[in-house]
CSV table of C-alpha atoms and ligand atoms in Angstrom, one decimal:
chain,number,residue,atom,x,y,z
A,1,UNK,CA,-10.5,32.6,16.7
A,2,UNK,CA,-10.7,29.8,14.1
A,3,UNK,CA,-7.0,29.1,14.3
A,4,UNK,CA,-7.5,28.2,18.0
A,5,UNK,CA,-9.9,25.4,17.1
A,6,UNK,CA,-8.6,22.0,16.1
A,7,UNK,CA,-8.8,21.3,12.4
A,8,UNK,CA,-10.5,18.1,11.1
A,9,UNK,CA,-7.1,16.8,9.8
A,10,UNK,CA,-5.6,17.2,13.3
A,11,UNK,CA,-8.6,15.7,14.9
A,12,UNK,CA,-8.5,12.6,12.6
A,13,UNK,CA,-4.8,12.0,13.4
A,14,UNK,CA,-5.2,12.6,17.1
A,15,UNK,CA,-8.1,10.2,17.4
A,16,UNK,CA,-6.6,7.6,15.2
A,17,UNK,CA,-5.4,5.6,18.1
A,18,UNK,CA,-8.9,5.5,19.7
A,19,UNK,CA,-10.0,3.6,16.6
A,20,UNK,CA,-10.1,-0.2,17.1
A,21,UNK,CA,-8.2,-1.1,13.9
A,22,UNK,CA,-6.0,2.0,13.8
A,23,UNK,CA,-3.6,1.6,10.9
A,24,UNK,CA,-3.8,5.0,9.5
A,25,UNK,CA,-5.8,3.6,6.5
A,26,UNK,CA,-9.1,4.9,7.9
A,27,UNK,CA,-7.5,8.3,8.6
A,28,UNK,CA,-6.4,8.5,5.0
A,29,UNK,CA,-9.9,7.5,3.9
A,30,UNK,CA,-11.5,10.1,6.1
A,31,UNK,CA,-9.1,12.7,4.7
A,32,UNK,CA,-10.0,11.7,1.1
A,33,UNK,CA,-13.7,12.3,2.0
A,34,UNK,CA,-12.8,15.6,3.5
A,35,UNK,CA,-11.1,16.6,0.2
A,36,UNK,CA,-13.9,15.5,-2.0
A,37,UNK,CA,-16.3,17.4,0.3
A,38,UNK,CA,-14.5,20.6,-0.4
A,39,UNK,CA,-14.5,20.1,-4.1
A,40,UNK,CA,-18.2,19.4,-4.2
A,41,UNK,CA,-18.9,22.3,-1.8
A,42,UNK,CA,-17.1,24.6,-4.2
A,43,UNK,CA,-19.5,23.6,-7.0
A,44,UNK,CA,-22.6,23.7,-4.8
A,45,UNK,CA,-21.8,27.2,-3.7
A,46,UNK,CA,-21.9,28.6,-7.2
A,47,UNK,CA,-24.7,26.4,-8.4
A,48,UNK,CA,-26.7,29.4,-9.9
A,49,UNK,CA,-23.7,30.5,-11.9
A,50,UNK,CA,-22.4,27.4,-13.6
A,51,UNK,CA,-24.2,24.7,-15.6
A,52,UNK,CA,-24.9,22.5,-12.6
A,53,UNK,CA,-28.6,23.3,-12.1
A,54,UNK,CA,-31.4,21.0,-13.4
A,55,UNK,CA,-31.6,17.4,-14.5
A,56,UNK,CA,-28.8,15.6,-16.3
A,57,UNK,CA,-31.3,13.7,-18.6
A,58,UNK,CA,-30.3,10.3,-17.1
A,59,UNK,CA,-32.3,8.1,-14.7
A,60,UNK,CA,-30.7,6.2,-11.9
A,61,UNK,CA,-31.5,2.6,-10.9
A,62,UNK,CA,-34.1,3.9,-8.5
A,63,UNK,CA,-36.0,5.3,-11.4
A,64,UNK,CA,-35.2,8.9,-10.3
A,65,UNK,CA,-34.1,11.7,-12.7
A,66,UNK,CA,-30.4,12.3,-11.9
A,67,UNK,CA,-29.7,15.9,-11.3
A,68,UNK,CA,-26.5,17.4,-12.8
A,69,UNK,CA,-25.2,17.9,-9.2
A,70,UNK,CA,-26.0,14.3,-8.3
A,71,UNK,CA,-23.8,13.2,-11.2
A,72,UNK,CA,-21.0,15.7,-10.5
A,73,UNK,CA,-20.9,14.8,-6.8
A,74,UNK,CA,-20.9,11.1,-7.6
A,75,UNK,CA,-18.0,11.5,-10.0
A,76,UNK,CA,-15.9,13.6,-7.6
A,77,UNK,CA,-16.3,11.3,-4.6
A,78,UNK,CA,-15.6,8.2,-6.6
A,79,UNK,CA,-12.6,9.7,-8.4
A,80,UNK,CA,-11.1,11.0,-5.2
A,81,UNK,CA,-11.4,7.6,-3.5
A,82,UNK,CA,-10.1,5.6,-6.5
A,83,UNK,CA,-7.2,8.1,-7.2
A,84,UNK,CA,-6.0,7.8,-3.7
A,85,UNK,CA,-6.2,4.0,-3.8
A,86,UNK,CA,-7.7,4.0,-0.4
A,87,UNK,CA,-10.7,1.6,-0.7
A,88,UNK,CA,-11.3,-1.8,-2.2
A,89,UNK,CA,-15.0,-1.1,-3.1
A,90,UNK,CA,-17.5,1.7,-3.5
A,91,UNK,CA,-21.3,1.6,-3.8
A,92,UNK,CA,-23.3,4.7,-4.6
A,93,UNK,CA,-27.0,5.8,-4.9
A,94,UNK,CA,-26.1,6.9,-8.5
A,95,UNK,CA,-24.4,3.7,-9.5
A,96,UNK,CA,-26.4,0.6,-10.5
A,97,UNK,CA,-23.9,-1.8,-9.1
A,98,UNK,CA,-21.0,-1.7,-6.7
A,99,UNK,CA,-17.5,-0.7,-8.0
A,100,UNK,CA,-14.6,-3.1,-7.3
A,101,UNK,CA,-11.5,-1.0,-7.0
A,102,UNK,CA,-8.2,-2.7,-8.1
A,103,UNK,CA,-9.1,-5.7,-6.0
A,104,UNK,CA,-7.6,-8.2,-8.5
A,105,UNK,CA,-4.1,-6.9,-7.5
A,106,UNK,CA,-3.2,-9.3,-4.6
A,107,UNK,CA,-0.8,-6.6,-3.3
A,108,UNK,CA,-3.9,-4.5,-2.9
A,109,UNK,CA,-4.1,-4.4,0.8
A,110,UNK,CA,-7.0,-2.0,1.1
A,111,UNK,CA,-9.6,-3.3,3.5
A,112,UNK,CA,-12.3,-0.6,3.5
A,113,UNK,CA,-15.5,-0.2,1.4
A,114,UNK,CA,-17.4,3.0,1.2
A,115,UNK,CA,-21.1,3.5,0.5
A,116,UNK,CA,-22.3,7.0,-0.5
A,117,UNK,CA,-25.3,9.1,-1.2
A,118,UNK,CA,-23.3,11.7,-3.1
A,119,UNK,CA,-26.0,14.3,-3.1
A,120,UNK,CA,-28.8,14.1,-0.6
A,121,UNK,CA,-31.9,16.3,-1.0
A,122,UNK,CA,-31.7,16.5,-4.8
A,123,UNK,CA,-35.1,18.1,-5.1
A,124,UNK,CA,-33.7,21.1,-3.3
A,125,UNK,CA,-30.7,21.7,-5.5
A,126,UNK,CA,-32.3,24.2,-7.9
A,127,UNK,CA,-34.1,26.2,-5.2
A,128,UNK,CA,-31.0,27.0,-3.1
A,129,UNK,CA,-32.1,24.9,-0.1
A,130,UNK,CA,-29.5,23.0,1.9
A,131,UNK,CA,-28.4,19.6,0.6
A,132,UNK,CA,-25.8,17.1,1.7
A,133,UNK,CA,-23.7,14.0,1.1
A,134,UNK,CA,-23.9,10.9,3.3
A,135,UNK,CA,-21.1,8.2,3.7
A,136,UNK,CA,-20.8,4.9,5.4
A,137,UNK,CA,-17.6,2.9,5.9
A,138,UNK,CA,-17.1,-0.9,6.6
A,139,UNK,CA,-14.2,-3.3,6.7
A,140,UNK,CA,-14.5,-5.8,3.9
A,141,UNK,CA,-15.6,-9.4,4.8
A,142,UNK,CA,-13.8,-11.1,1.9
A,143,UNK,CA,-10.1,-11.7,2.2
A,144,UNK,CA,-7.7,-8.8,1.3
A,145,UNK,CA,-6.4,-9.2,-2.2
A,146,UNK,CA,-9.5,-11.0,-3.5
A,147,UNK,CA,-12.2,-9.2,-5.5
A,148,UNK,CA,-14.9,-7.6,-3.3
A,149,UNK,CA,-18.3,-9.2,-3.6
A,150,UNK,CA,-21.9,-8.1,-2.9
A,151,UNK,CA,-21.5,-9.7,0.6
A,152,UNK,CA,-19.0,-7.0,1.5
A,153,UNK,CA,-21.7,-4.4,1.0
A,154,UNK,CA,-24.7,-6.3,2.5
A,155,UNK,CA,-23.4,-5.9,6.1
A,156,UNK,CA,-25.7,-4.9,9.0
A,157,UNK,CA,-25.4,-1.3,10.0
A,158,UNK,CA,-24.0,-2.3,13.3
A,159,UNK,CA,-20.8,-3.4,11.5
A,160,UNK,CA,-20.1,0.2,10.3
A,161,UNK,CA,-16.6,1.4,11.4
A,162,UNK,CA,-17.4,5.0,10.5
A,163,UNK,CA,-20.2,7.2,9.1
A,164,UNK,CA,-21.0,10.8,8.5
A,165,UNK,CA,-22.5,13.5,6.3
A,166,UNK,CA,-21.6,16.8,4.8
A,167,UNK,CA,-24.3,19.5,4.9
A,168,UNK,CA,-24.0,22.3,2.3
A,169,UNK,CA,-26.1,24.9,4.1
A,170,UNK,CA,-25.7,28.4,5.6
A,171,UNK,CA,-22.3,27.0,6.4
A,172,UNK,CA,-20.7,23.8,5.2
A,173,UNK,CA,-20.3,21.2,7.9
A,174,UNK,CA,-18.8,17.7,8.1
A,175,UNK,CA,-20.2,15.6,10.9
A,176,UNK,CA,-18.9,12.0,11.6
A,177,UNK,CA,-18.4,9.2,14.0
A,178,UNK,CA,-16.0,6.3,14.2
A,179,UNK,CA,-18.0,4.7,17.0
A,180,UNK,CA,-16.6,7.1,19.7
A,181,UNK,CA,-19.2,9.9,19.7
A,182,UNK,CA,-20.2,12.4,17.1
A,183,UNK,CA,-18.2,15.5,16.2
A,184,UNK,CA,-19.1,18.4,13.8
A,185,UNK,CA,-16.6,20.5,11.8
A,186,UNK,CA,-17.4,23.8,10.0
A,187,UNK,CA,-15.6,24.8,6.9
A,188,UNK,CA,-13.9,28.2,7.0
A,189,UNK,CA,-14.1,29.0,3.3
A,190,UNK,CA,-11.5,31.7,3.5
A,191,UNK,CA,-8.9,29.2,4.8
A,192,UNK,CA,-10.4,26.1,3.2
A,193,UNK,CA,-10.1,24.1,6.4
A,194,UNK,CA,-12.8,22.4,8.5
A,195,UNK,CA,-12.6,23.4,12.2
A,196,UNK,CA,-14.1,21.5,15.2
A,197,UNK,CA,-17.1,23.7,15.9
A,198,UNK,CA,-19.5,21.1,17.4
A,199,UNK,CA,-17.7,18.7,19.7
A,200,UNK,CA,-19.5,15.7,21.1
A,201,UNK,CA,-22.9,16.3,19.6
A,202,UNK,CA,-25.8,14.8,21.5
A,203,UNK,CA,-29.5,14.6,20.7
A,204,UNK,CA,-31.7,16.1,23.4
A,205,UNK,CA,-33.6,13.1,24.8
A,206,UNK,CA,-36.9,14.9,24.0
A,207,UNK,CA,-37.8,17.5,21.4
A,208,UNK,CA,-40.6,19.6,20.0
A,209,UNK,CA,-40.0,19.2,16.2
A,210,UNK,CA,-41.5,16.6,13.9
A,211,UNK,CA,-40.3,16.3,10.3
A,212,UNK,CA,-42.4,14.3,7.8
A,213,UNK,CA,-43.8,14.9,4.3
A,214,UNK,CA,-47.5,15.4,5.4
A,215,UNK,CA,-48.5,15.5,1.8
A,216,UNK,CA,-48.4,11.7,1.9
A,217,UNK,CA,-50.5,11.6,5.1
A,218,UNK,CA,-53.5,9.7,3.7
A,219,UNK,CA,-51.2,7.0,2.5
A,220,UNK,CA,-49.5,6.4,5.9
A,221,UNK,CA,-50.0,3.4,8.1
A,222,UNK,CA,-52.5,4.0,11.0
A,223,UNK,CA,-49.8,4.0,13.7
A,224,UNK,CA,-48.0,6.9,11.9
A,225,UNK,CA,-51.2,8.8,11.4
A,226,UNK,CA,-51.9,8.4,15.1
A,227,UNK,CA,-48.4,9.6,16.1
A,228,UNK,CA,-48.7,12.7,13.8
A,229,UNK,CA,-52.1,13.5,15.4
A,230,UNK,CA,-50.4,13.2,18.8
A,231,UNK,CA,-47.7,15.6,17.7
A,232,UNK,CA,-50.4,18.1,16.6
A,233,UNK,CA,-52.6,17.8,19.6
A,234,UNK,CA,-53.0,20.9,21.9
A,235,UNK,CA,-51.9,19.2,25.1
A,236,UNK,CA,-49.0,19.6,27.5
A,237,UNK,CA,-45.9,20.7,25.5
A,238,UNK,CA,-47.7,20.0,22.3
A,239,UNK,CA,-48.4,20.8,19.5
A,240,UNK,CA,-44.9,20.2,18.3
A,241,UNK,CA,-43.6,22.4,15.4
A,242,UNK,CA,-43.6,20.9,11.9
A,243,UNK,CA,-40.3,21.4,10.1
A,244,UNK,CA,-39.5,19.5,6.9
A,245,UNK,CA,-36.7,20.7,4.6
A,246,UNK,CA,-36.9,17.7,2.3
A,247,UNK,CA,-33.2,16.9,2.6
A,248,UNK,CA,-32.7,14.1,5.1
A,249,UNK,CA,-29.2,15.4,6.1
A,250,UNK,CA,-30.5,18.9,6.9
A,251,UNK,CA,-33.6,17.7,8.7
A,252,UNK,CA,-31.5,15.2,10.8
A,253,UNK,CA,-28.9,17.9,11.5
A,254,UNK,CA,-31.4,20.3,12.8
A,255,UNK,CA,-33.2,17.7,14.9
A,256,UNK,CA,-29.9,16.5,16.4
A,257,UNK,CA,-29.1,20.1,17.6
A,258,UNK,CA,-32.6,21.1,18.7
A,259,UNK,CA,-34.4,17.8,19.5
A,260,UNK,CA,-36.9,16.3,17.1
A,261,UNK,CA,-38.0,13.3,15.1
A,262,UNK,CA,-37.8,12.6,11.3
A,263,UNK,CA,-40.1,10.2,9.7
A,264,UNK,CA,-40.2,8.7,6.2
A,265,UNK,CA,-42.7,5.9,6.8
A,266,UNK,CA,-43.8,3.3,4.3
A,267,UNK,CA,-46.9,4.4,2.5
A,268,UNK,CA,-49.1,2.9,-0.2
A,269,UNK,CA,-47.4,5.2,-2.7
A,270,UNK,CA,-43.9,4.1,-1.8
A,271,UNK,CA,-43.5,0.5,-0.4
A,272,UNK,CA,-41.6,-0.1,1.8
A,273,UNK,CA,-40.7,3.6,2.0
A,274,UNK,CA,-38.3,5.9,0.1
A,275,UNK,CA,-35.0,6.0,1.9
A,276,UNK,CA,-32.2,3.6,1.1
A,277,UNK,CA,-31.0,1.3,3.9
A,278,UNK,CA,-27.3,1.1,3.0
A,279,UNK,CA,-26.3,4.7,2.2
A,280,UNK,CA,-29.0,6.8,3.9
A,281,UNK,CA,-30.6,5.0,6.9
A,282,UNK,CA,-27.6,3.0,8.2
A,283,UNK,CA,-25.1,5.9,8.4
A,284,UNK,CA,-27.7,8.3,9.8
A,285,UNK,CA,-28.8,5.6,12.4
A,286,UNK,CA,-25.2,5.0,13.5
A,287,UNK,CA,-24.7,8.8,14.0
A,288,UNK,CA,-28.1,9.0,15.8
A,289,UNK,CA,-27.2,6.2,18.3
A,290,UNK,CA,-23.7,7.6,18.8
A,291,UNK,CA,-25.4,10.9,19.7
A,292,UNK,CA,-27.8,9.2,22.2
A,293,UNK,CA,-30.7,9.3,19.7
A,294,UNK,CA,-32.5,6.4,18.2
A,295,UNK,CA,-33.4,5.0,14.7
A,296,UNK,CA,-35.7,2.2,13.6
A,297,UNK,CA,-38.0,1.2,10.8
A,298,UNK,CA,-40.8,1.7,13.3
A,299,UNK,CA,-40.4,-1.7,14.9
A,300,UNK,CA,-36.8,-2.9,14.3
A,301,UNK,CA,-33.5,-1.1,15.1
A,302,UNK,CA,-32.2,0.0,11.8
A,303,UNK,CA,-28.6,-1.2,12.6
A,304,UNK,CA,-29.9,-4.8,13.2
A,305,UNK,CA,-31.6,-5.1,9.8
A,306,UNK,CA,-29.8,-7.6,7.5
A,307,UNK,CA,-29.5,-6.0,4.1
A,308,UNK,CA,-30.5,-8.1,1.1
A,309,UNK,CA,-30.1,-5.7,-1.8
A,310,UNK,CA,-27.8,-2.8,-2.6
A,311,UNK,CA,-30.5,-0.2,-3.2
A,312,UNK,CA,-33.2,-1.6,-0.8
A,313,UNK,CA,-35.5,0.9,0.9
A,314,UNK,CA,-36.9,0.8,4.4
A,315,UNK,CA,-39.3,2.9,6.5
A,316,UNK,CA,-37.3,5.3,8.7
A,317,UNK,CA,-38.0,6.8,12.1
A,318,UNK,CA,-35.1,8.7,13.7
A,319,UNK,CA,-34.4,11.3,16.3
A,320,UNK,CA,-34.7,12.1,20.0
A,321,UNK,CA,-35.0,8.9,22.0
A,322,UNK,CA,-38.2,9.6,23.8
A,323,UNK,CA,-39.9,10.8,20.6
A,324,UNK,CA,-38.9,7.6,18.6
A,325,UNK,CA,-40.0,5.4,21.6
A,326,UNK,CA,-43.4,7.2,21.5
A,327,UNK,CA,-43.8,6.8,17.8
A,328,UNK,CA,-42.9,3.1,18.0
A,329,UNK,CA,-45.5,2.7,20.7
A,330,UNK,CA,-48.2,4.1,18.4
A,331,UNK,CA,-47.1,1.8,15.6
A,332,UNK,CA,-47.2,-1.3,17.8
A,333,UNK,CA,-50.6,-0.3,19.3
A,334,UNK,CA,-52.1,0.2,15.8
A,335,UNK,CA,-50.8,-3.2,14.7
B,401,FBP,O1,-39.8,14.8,-1.4
B,401,FBP,P1,-40.0,13.7,-0.4
B,401,FBP,O2,-40.8,12.5,-1.0
B,401,FBP,O3,-40.6,14.2,0.8
B,401,FBP,O4,-38.6,13.1,-0.1
B,401,FBP,C1,-37.6,13.8,0.5
B,401,FBP,C2,-36.5,12.9,1.0
B,401,FBP,O5,-36.0,12.3,-0.2
B,401,FBP,C3,-34.6,12.5,-0.2
B,401,FBP,O6,-34.3,13.6,-1.0
B,401,FBP,C4,-33.9,11.3,-0.8
B,401,FBP,O7,-32.6,11.5,-1.0
B,401,FBP,P2,-31.9,11.8,-2.4
B,401,FBP,O8,-32.1,13.2,-2.7
B,401,FBP,O9,-30.5,11.5,-2.1
B,401,FBP,O10,-32.5,10.9,-3.4
B,401,FBP,C5,-34.2,12.8,1.2
B,401,FBP,O11,-33.1,13.6,1.4
B,401,FBP,C6,-35.4,13.6,1.7
B,401,FBP,O12,-35.6,13.5,3.1
B,402,MG,MG1,-30.5,10.8,-0.1
B,403,MG,MG1,-28.9,11.3,-3.4
């Protein structure tokens, strides 16, 4: 059956022309991400058997203990992109600063930058719960041939040319958009190819699942507390079901398929929230909107936020449109 489905490689080439700036460069970049995803997937799948479980002993710029798999995935994605000379700059959750790739070489005509969360859901690595990788792609702003600058990375999410994630779960899937809808591909481990399994993915406009770390409830803003109470109230089609995996990619993926809302609000413990705008919220928000869902910081559309720092955090509300609208209404009301 699998052989009848289109492979990711075929899909990328076939859809190249629908891409505004189609020059083949973006296709090569997506293919490099596809390759790195397979390499990391191979390591994730045998996590219990090789020395890839646990902390690496290092701390990243966010003050978080880097897990061995964070470091491994970070190296594999960066190496794959640099070795294929396919980007001019890379930023990663696990790197303090952005990496300028060969940009001194004026012949270096590459025009794309990539921002990655190499391993999302790090707290779940050791307990065999699904984790992911998130990527976001922009055209550089600075002229080709000149060194990339921070400005190239601090672009609004609305400027993304492509975004996606890989979820390493019961099956491994790569889901992405180039601004022309969202498509999901499942890896056939026996053949080592991704096949189009979820064409044209769409958020149900409404859902019955809410995903939030309720352990932080007492620290949440009043509007969020009111919305969570609303989700739990015995009324109409409520209470909703609480589902929280603790891996943004996996919670988002489930909610996109079944209908639901994910919240990581600001709270007095974590101002202004935990998730990073550039390589978590922007790519997930781009996918959400391309799948008829919605994403904001509770008030402002995520893709309209002007970034000011590489690792800045923002509150995040994302999912089925009607549910996000409702949550935002509670936030505005409480304000
Ligand atoms: O444990 P908490 O505070 O609920 O946070 C869980 C959230 O943090 C994250 O793990 C942050 O991502 P990283 O694992 O890439 O740092 C999200 O995937 C997840 O949704
Ligand atoms: Mg993450
Ligand atoms: Mg991470």
